[in-house]
PDB file of C-alpha atoms in Angstrom:
ATOM      1  CA  MET A   1       1.039 -14.885  10.902  1.00 90.00           C
ATOM      2  CA  LYS A   2      -2.421 -15.240  11.811  1.00 92.00           C
ATOM      3  CA  GLN A   3      -5.761 -13.549  10.874  1.00 93.00           C
ATOM      4  CA  GLY A   4      -6.159 -12.554  14.856  1.00 94.00           C
ATOM      5  CA  LYS A   5      -2.403 -11.667  15.199  1.00 95.00           C
ATOM      6  CA  PHE A   6      -2.516  -9.757  12.121  1.00 96.00           C
ATOM      7  CA  ILE A   7      -5.009  -7.501  12.819  1.00 97.00           C
ATOM      8  CA  THR A   8      -3.236  -6.697  16.273  1.00 97.00           C
ATOM      9  CA  ALA A   9       0.826  -5.828  14.148  1.00 97.00           C
ATOM     10  CA  ILE A  10      -1.431  -3.724  12.180  1.00 98.00           C
ATOM     11  CA  SER A  11      -3.511  -1.664  14.162  1.00 98.00           C
ATOM     12  CA  GLU A  12      -0.436  -1.346  16.286  1.00 97.00           C
ATOM     13  CA  ALA A  13       2.003  -0.192  13.287  1.00 97.00           C
ATOM     14  CA  TYR A  14      -0.295   1.912  12.262  1.00 98.00           C
ATOM     15  CA  ARG A  15      -2.051   3.634  15.733  1.00 97.00           C
ATOM     16  CA  ILE A  16      -5.249   2.786  15.033  1.00 97.00           C
ATOM     17  CA  PRO A  17      -7.790   1.298  17.361  1.00 97.00           C
ATOM     18  CA  PHE A  18      -7.990  -3.192  16.962  1.00 97.00           C
ATOM     19  CA  GLY A  19     -12.093  -2.711  16.292  1.00 98.00           C
ATOM     20  CA  THR A  20     -11.437  -0.978  13.572  1.00 98.00           C
ATOM     21  CA  VAL A  21      -8.880  -2.508  11.636  1.00 98.00           C
ATOM     22  CA  ARG A  22     -10.813  -5.322  12.455  1.00 97.00           C
ATOM     23  CA  LEU A  23     -14.003  -4.412  10.160  1.00 98.00           C
ATOM     24  CA  PHE A  24     -11.716  -3.299   7.514  1.00 98.00           C
ATOM     25  CA  VAL A  25     -10.277  -7.109   7.584  1.00 97.00           C
ATOM     26  CA  ARG A  26     -13.906  -7.943   7.964  1.00 97.00           C
ATOM     27  CA  GLU A  27     -14.971  -6.233   4.223  1.00 98.00           C
ATOM     28  CA  LEU A  28     -11.906  -7.102   2.983  1.00 98.00           C
ATOM     29  CA  ASN A  29     -12.438 -10.800   3.038  1.00 96.00           C
ATOM     30  CA  LYS A  30     -16.794 -10.582   2.278  1.00 96.00           C
ATOM     31  CA  ALA A  31     -15.426  -8.676  -0.843  1.00 97.00           C
ATOM     32  CA  GLY A  32     -12.771 -11.536  -1.266  1.00 96.00           C
ATOM     33  CA  LEU A  33      -9.727  -9.565  -1.441  1.00 97.00           C
ATOM     34  CA  LEU A  34      -7.875 -11.061   2.088  1.00 96.00           C
ATOM     35  CA  THR A  35      -6.803 -15.469   2.032  1.00 93.00           C
ATOM     36  CA  SER A  36      -8.919 -17.181   3.285  1.00 85.00           C
ATOM     37  CA  GLY A  37      -9.688 -20.711   4.226  1.00 73.00           C
ATOM     38  CA  ALA A  38      -9.995 -23.229   7.444  1.00 69.00           C
ATOM     39  CA  HIS A  39      -9.837 -21.560  11.466  1.00 73.00           C
ATOM     40  CA  GLY A  40      -7.789 -21.708  14.047  1.00 72.00           C
ATOM     41  CA  VAL A  41      -4.584 -23.675  13.912  1.00 73.00           C
ATOM     42  CA  ASN A  42      -5.278 -24.567  10.131  1.00 78.00           C
ATOM     43  CA  ALA A  43      -6.275 -21.141   9.455  1.00 79.00           C
ATOM     44  CA  PRO A  44      -3.603 -19.866   6.528  1.00 89.00           C
ATOM     45  CA  ASP A  45      -1.213 -17.371   7.408  1.00 92.00           C
ATOM     46  CA  MET A  46      -1.467 -14.350   5.875  1.00 95.00           C
ATOM     47  CA  THR A  47       0.549 -12.507   3.078  1.00 96.00           C
ATOM     48  CA  ALA A  48       2.233  -9.928   1.910  1.00 97.00           C
ATOM     49  CA  LEU A  49      -0.538  -9.291  -0.579  1.00 98.00           C
ATOM     50  CA  ASP A  50      -2.978  -8.996   2.322  1.00 98.00           C
ATOM     51  CA  ALA A  51      -0.894  -6.370   3.565  1.00 98.00           C
ATOM     52  CA  ALA A  52      -0.962  -4.163   0.769  1.00 98.00           C
ATOM     53  CA  ARG A  53      -4.091  -4.315   0.609  1.00 98.00           C
ATOM     54  CA  VAL A  54      -5.255  -3.410   3.869  1.00 98.00           C
ATOM     55  CA  THR A  55      -2.646  -0.571   4.166  1.00 98.00           C
ATOM     56  CA  ILE A  56      -4.013   0.453   0.803  1.00 98.00           C
ATOM     57  CA  ALA A  57      -7.615   0.177   2.103  1.00 98.00           C
ATOM     58  CA  ILE A  58      -7.292   2.336   5.267  1.00 98.00           C
ATOM     59  CA  LEU A  59      -5.306   5.065   3.640  1.00 97.00           C
ATOM     60  CA  GLY A  60      -8.077   5.201   0.386  1.00 96.00           C
ATOM     61  CA  THR A  61     -11.305   5.443   3.186  1.00 95.00           C
ATOM     62  CA  ASP A  62     -12.652   6.261   6.287  1.00 95.00           C
ATOM     63  CA  LYS A  63     -14.892   3.989   6.205  1.00 96.00           C
ATOM     64  CA  PRO A  64     -14.251   0.298   6.354  1.00 97.00           C
ATOM     65  CA  THR A  65     -18.085  -0.623   4.224  1.00 97.00           C
ATOM     66  CA  GLN A  66     -15.706   0.666   1.706  1.00 96.00           C
ATOM     67  CA  ALA A  67     -12.648  -0.962   1.781  1.00 97.00           C
ATOM     68  CA  GLY A  68     -13.096  -3.065  -1.593  1.00 97.00           C
ATOM     69  CA  GLN A  69     -14.000  -0.153  -3.406  1.00 95.00           C
ATOM     70  CA  ALA A  70     -11.001   1.485  -2.178  1.00 96.00           C
ATOM     71  CA  VAL A  71      -8.247  -1.919  -2.700  1.00 97.00           C
ATOM     72  CA  GLU A  72      -9.986  -1.606  -6.065  1.00 95.00           C
ATOM     73  CA  THR A  73      -9.899   2.257  -6.760  1.00 93.00           C
ATOM     74  CA  TYR A  74      -6.138   2.554  -5.095  1.00 96.00           C
ATOM     75  CA  GLY A  75      -4.387  -0.605  -5.688  1.00 97.00           C
ATOM     76  CA  ASN A  76      -4.212  -0.433  -9.123  1.00 95.00           C
ATOM     77  CA  LEU A  77      -3.271   3.261  -9.774  1.00 97.00           C
ATOM     78  CA  GLY A  78      -0.222   2.990 -12.242  1.00 97.00           C
ATOM     79  CA  VAL A  79       3.323   4.683 -11.841  1.00 97.00           C
ATOM     80  CA  ASN A  80       3.337   8.282 -13.600  1.00 95.00           C
ATOM     81  CA  ARG A  81       6.831   8.579 -15.156  1.00 94.00           C
ATOM     82  CA  PHE A  82       6.746  12.378 -15.877  1.00 93.00           C
ATOM     83  CA  TYR A  83       5.429  13.065 -11.882  1.00 94.00           C
ATOM     84  CA  ASN A  84       8.170  11.926 -10.854  1.00 93.00           C
ATOM     85  CA  GLN A  85      11.135  14.127  -8.545  1.00 92.00           C
ATOM     86  CA  GLY A  86      14.389  13.215  -7.084  1.00 89.00           C
ATOM     87  CA  ASP A  87      16.123   9.736  -7.585  1.00 86.00           C
ATOM     88  CA  VAL A  88      13.875   7.633  -8.187  1.00 90.00           C
ATOM     89  CA  PRO A  89      14.116   2.952  -7.939  1.00 90.00           C
ATOM     90  CA  ALA A  90      14.006   1.820 -11.240  1.00 91.00           C
ATOM     91  CA  PHE A  91      10.459   0.403 -11.198  1.00 94.00           C
ATOM     92  CA  ALA A  92       9.588   4.356 -11.414  1.00 95.00           C
ATOM     93  CA  LEU A  93      11.915   4.433 -14.961  1.00 93.00           C
ATOM     94  CA  ASN A  94      10.361   1.774 -16.231  1.00 92.00           C
ATOM     95  CA  GLU A  95       9.084   2.543 -20.277  1.00 91.00           C
ATOM     96  CA  GLU A  96       8.009  -0.811 -20.975  1.00 93.00           C
ATOM     97  CA  TYR A  97       5.574  -1.753 -18.132  1.00 94.00           C
ATOM     98  CA  CYS A  98       3.549   0.226 -15.691  1.00 94.00           C
ATOM     99  CA  PHE A  99       3.334  -1.379 -11.967  1.00 96.00           C
ATOM    100  CA  VAL A 100       1.054  -0.120 -10.066  1.00 97.00           C
ATOM    101  CA  LEU A 101       0.283   0.465  -6.685  1.00 98.00           C
ATOM    102  CA  GLU A 102      -0.913  -3.229  -5.196  1.00 98.00           C
ATOM    103  CA  GLU A 103       1.604  -4.462  -7.055  1.00 97.00           C
ATOM    104  CA  ILE A 104       4.417  -2.547  -5.516  1.00 97.00           C
ATOM    105  CA  LEU A 105       3.571  -2.383  -1.471  1.00 98.00           C
ATOM    106  CA  GLU A 106       3.027  -6.175  -2.302  1.00 97.00           C
ATOM    107  CA  LEU A 107       6.969  -6.218  -3.312  1.00 97.00           C
ATOM    108  CA  PHE A 108       7.653  -4.125  -0.198  1.00 97.00           C
ATOM    109  CA  PHE A 109       5.861  -5.773   2.415  1.00 97.00           C
ATOM    110  CA  GLY A 110       7.440  -9.714   0.485  1.00 96.00           C
ATOM    111  CA  ILE A 111      10.380  -8.092   1.131  1.00 94.00           C
ATOM    112  CA  GLN A 112      11.516  -9.178  -2.648  1.00 94.00           C
ATOM    113  CA  LEU A 113      12.406  -5.819  -3.974  1.00 91.00           C
ATOM    114  CA  LEU A 114      15.573  -3.980  -2.153  1.00 87.00           C
ATOM    115  CA  GLU A 115      15.160  -0.567  -4.141  1.00 87.00           C
ATOM    116  CA  LEU A 116      12.057   0.013  -2.248  1.00 91.00           C
ATOM    117  CA  VAL A 117      14.104  -0.268   1.142  1.00 87.00           C
ATOM    118  CA  GLN A 118      15.015   3.402   1.249  1.00 87.00           C
ATOM    119  CA  MET A 119      10.988   4.591   1.004  1.00 93.00           C
ATOM    120  CA  THR A 120      10.118   7.252   4.202  1.00 93.00           C
ATOM    121  CA  SER A 121       6.559   7.308   3.419  1.00 95.00           C
ATOM    122  CA  LEU A 122       3.281   5.746   1.097  1.00 97.00           C
ATOM    123  CA  GLU A 123       0.464   8.697   1.269  1.00 97.00           C
ATOM    124  CA  ILE A 124      -3.061   8.438  -0.808  1.00 97.00           C
ATOM    125  CA  CYS A 125      -4.607  12.377  -1.776  1.00 94.00           C
ATOM    126  CA  ARG A 126      -8.609  10.636  -2.307  1.00 91.00           C
ATOM    127  CA  GLU A 127      -9.684  12.872  -4.282  1.00 86.00           C
ATOM    128  CA  GLU A 128      -7.491  13.029  -6.914  1.00 88.00           C
ATOM    129  CA  LEU A 129      -6.751   9.570  -6.725  1.00 91.00           C
ATOM    130  CA  GLN A 130      -3.099   9.629  -6.547  1.00 95.00           C
ATOM    131  CA  ALA A 131      -0.783   8.005  -4.327  1.00 97.00           C
ATOM    132  CA  THR A 132       3.158   9.663  -3.614  1.00 97.00           C
ATOM    133  CA  MET A 133       5.491   7.459  -2.384  1.00 97.00           C
ATOM    134  CA  THR A 134       9.103   9.231  -1.216  1.00 94.00           C
ATOM    135  CA  PHE A 135      12.272   8.061  -1.356  1.00 91.00           C
ATOM    136  CA  GLY A 136      15.174   8.672   1.055  1.00 84.00           C
ATOM    137  CA  HIS A 137      18.759  10.251  -0.775  1.00 59.00           C
ATOM    138  CA  SER A 138      20.962   6.826  -0.668  1.00 51.00           C
ATOM    139  CA  VAL A 139      18.570   4.498  -2.467  1.00 45.00           C
ATOM    140  CA  LEU A 140      20.288   5.136  -6.062  1.00 49.00           C
ATOM    141  CA  ASN A 141      22.750   6.797  -6.454  1.00 50.00           C
ATOM    142  CA  LYS A 142      26.276   6.439  -3.762  1.00 52.00           C
ATOM    143  CA  SER A 143      27.774   9.476  -4.843  1.00 48.00           C
ATOM    144  CA  GLY A 144      25.146  11.626  -2.940  1.00 53.00           C
ATOM    145  CA  GLY A 145      21.525  11.476  -4.468  1.00 53.00           C
ATOM    146  CA  ARG A 146      18.675  13.709  -4.039  1.00 62.00           C
ATOM    147  CA  SER A 147      15.777  12.635  -2.338  1.00 85.00           C
ATOM    148  CA  GLY A 148      12.913  11.780  -5.013  1.00 92.00           C
ATOM    149  CA  SER A 149       8.832  11.062  -4.983  1.00 95.00           C
ATOM    150  CA  VAL A 150       6.888   8.705  -7.127  1.00 96.00           C
ATOM    151  CA  VAL A 151       3.123   9.398  -8.058  1.00 97.00           C
ATOM    152  CA  PHE A 152       0.898   6.429  -8.584  1.00 97.00           C
ATOM    153  CA  ASP A 153      -1.875   8.361 -10.919  1.00 94.00           C
ATOM    154  CA  ALA A 154      -5.368   7.304 -12.749  1.00 92.00           C
ATOM    155  CA  ASP A 155      -5.578   7.376 -16.321  1.00 85.00           C
ATOM    156  CA  TYR A 156      -6.331  10.407 -18.444  1.00 79.00           C
ATOM    157  CA  GLU A 157     -10.003   9.790 -18.254  1.00 80.00           C
ATOM    158  CA  THR A 158      -9.860   9.221 -14.646  1.00 78.00           C
ATOM    159  CA  HIS A 159      -9.189  12.935 -14.164  1.00 70.00           C
ATOM    160  CA  GLN A 160     -11.400  14.020 -16.656  1.00 73.00           C
ATOM    161  CA  GLU A 161     -14.492  13.389 -14.743  1.00 73.00           C
ATOM    162  CA  ILE A 162     -12.881  13.706 -10.783  1.00 67.00           C
ATOM    163  CA  HIS A 163     -12.565  17.864 -12.812  1.00 66.00           C
ATOM    164  CA  ALA A 164     -15.487  17.928 -13.909  1.00 69.00           C
ATOM    165  CA  SER A 165     -17.254  16.524 -10.988  1.00 64.00           C
ATOM    166  CA  GLU A 166     -18.505  19.163  -8.415  1.00 53.00           C
ATOM    167  CA  ALA A 167     -18.433  17.324  -5.485  1.00 49.00           C
ATOM    168  CA  SER A 168     -14.624  16.866  -5.494  1.00 51.00           C
ATOM    169  CA  ARG A 169     -13.444  20.640  -5.874  1.00 54.00           C
ATOM    170  CA  GLY A 170     -11.935  21.485  -3.464  1.00 54.00           C
ATOM    171  CA  LYS A 171     -11.644  17.958  -1.336  1.00 57.00           C
ATOM    172  CA  GLN A 172      -8.282  17.253  -0.493  1.00 66.00           C
ATOM    173  CA  THR A 173      -7.875  14.464   1.719  1.00 89.00           C
ATOM    174  CA  ILE A 174      -4.637  13.051   2.084  1.00 93.00           C
ATOM    175  CA  ALA A 175      -3.803  10.052   4.458  1.00 96.00           C
ATOM    176  CA  ARG A 176      -0.146   9.396   4.582  1.00 97.00           C
ATOM    177  CA  LEU A 177       1.509   6.204   6.782  1.00 97.00           C
ATOM    178  CA  LYS A 178       5.351   6.238   7.281  1.00 96.00           C
ATOM    179  CA  ALA A 179       7.496   3.201   5.781  1.00 95.00           C
ATOM    180  CA  SER A 180       9.392   2.448   9.077  1.00 94.00           C
ATOM    181  CA  ASP A 181       5.898   1.434  10.128  1.00 96.00           C
ATOM    182  CA  LEU A 182       4.947  -0.431   7.361  1.00 97.00           C
ATOM    183  CA  THR A 183       8.145  -2.239   7.399  1.00 96.00           C
ATOM    184  CA  GLU A 184       7.411  -3.366  10.813  1.00 96.00           C
ATOM    185  CA  ILE A 185       4.179  -5.241   9.502  1.00 97.00           C
ATOM    186  CA  ALA A 186       7.018  -6.646   6.707  1.00 97.00           C
ATOM    187  CA  MET A 187       8.950  -7.906   9.104  1.00 96.00           C
ATOM    188  CA  LEU A 188       6.612  -9.793  11.125  1.00 95.00           C
ATOM    189  CA  ILE A 189       5.093 -11.187   8.096  1.00 95.00           C
ATOM    190  CA  ASN A 190       8.234 -12.878   7.218  1.00 94.00           C
ATOM    191  CA  ARG A 191       9.215 -13.564  10.092  1.00 93.00           C
ATOM    192  CA  GLU A 192       6.069 -15.264  11.360  1.00 88.00           C
ATOM    193  CA  ASN A 193       5.717 -16.972   7.436  1.00 84.00           C
ATOM    194  CA  SER A 194       9.212 -18.418   7.318  1.00 78.00           C
ATOM    195  CA  PRO A 195       9.745 -21.722   7.397  1.00 70.00           C
ATOM    196  CA  GLN A 196      11.813 -22.130  10.668  1.00 61.00           C
ATOM    197  CA  THR A 197       9.347 -20.357  12.220  1.00 53.00           C
ATOM    198  CA  GLU A 198       6.440 -22.781  10.656  1.00 50.00           C
ATOM    199  CA  GLU A 199       8.992 -25.698  11.968  1.00 50.00           C
ATOM    200  CA  SER A 200       8.973 -24.396  15.892  1.00 51.00           C
ATOM    201  CA  LYS A 201       4.854 -23.883  15.978  1.00 48.00           C
TER     202      LYS A 201
END
């Protein structure tokens, strides 16, 4: 999927003006955070990682000029196993490796992790430096599991700095997207970038 079509798809799926998405993409390009190369028919296809980073930027800030910083800040939030609630996917229970938000979203958009299929929403709480994925009840337990949520969190030192800051007190900006909207992008990317599609272009 070329960049122009990618921007249109994000705009329609997330219900955000095309011009706004284009500004986010432009800033992420300038920061070297998106796939880039030739223009026109030789332009590279946008990837699952590109979709993950644009999604994080849109949820992490209202200002396109801060898109790069938003990706660096929120994309590196790690799973906090102690905040898990209900039934959660296996990646959230891993004691040997802490997945970060950007990694999990890249797997989601690449349709590479089956346990993400039952995700119902993704939200970022900007001031608290937390992201939350919620999941439907059938994600793990065939015998009647509960719904669950996975929290991606900043490290202890960062949280201490936040709570010591007067500027952050009382602010709770939460941005949320339905998983069905993210799934729409995932399906488009994988269909457009499949070998069969490439051969027919």
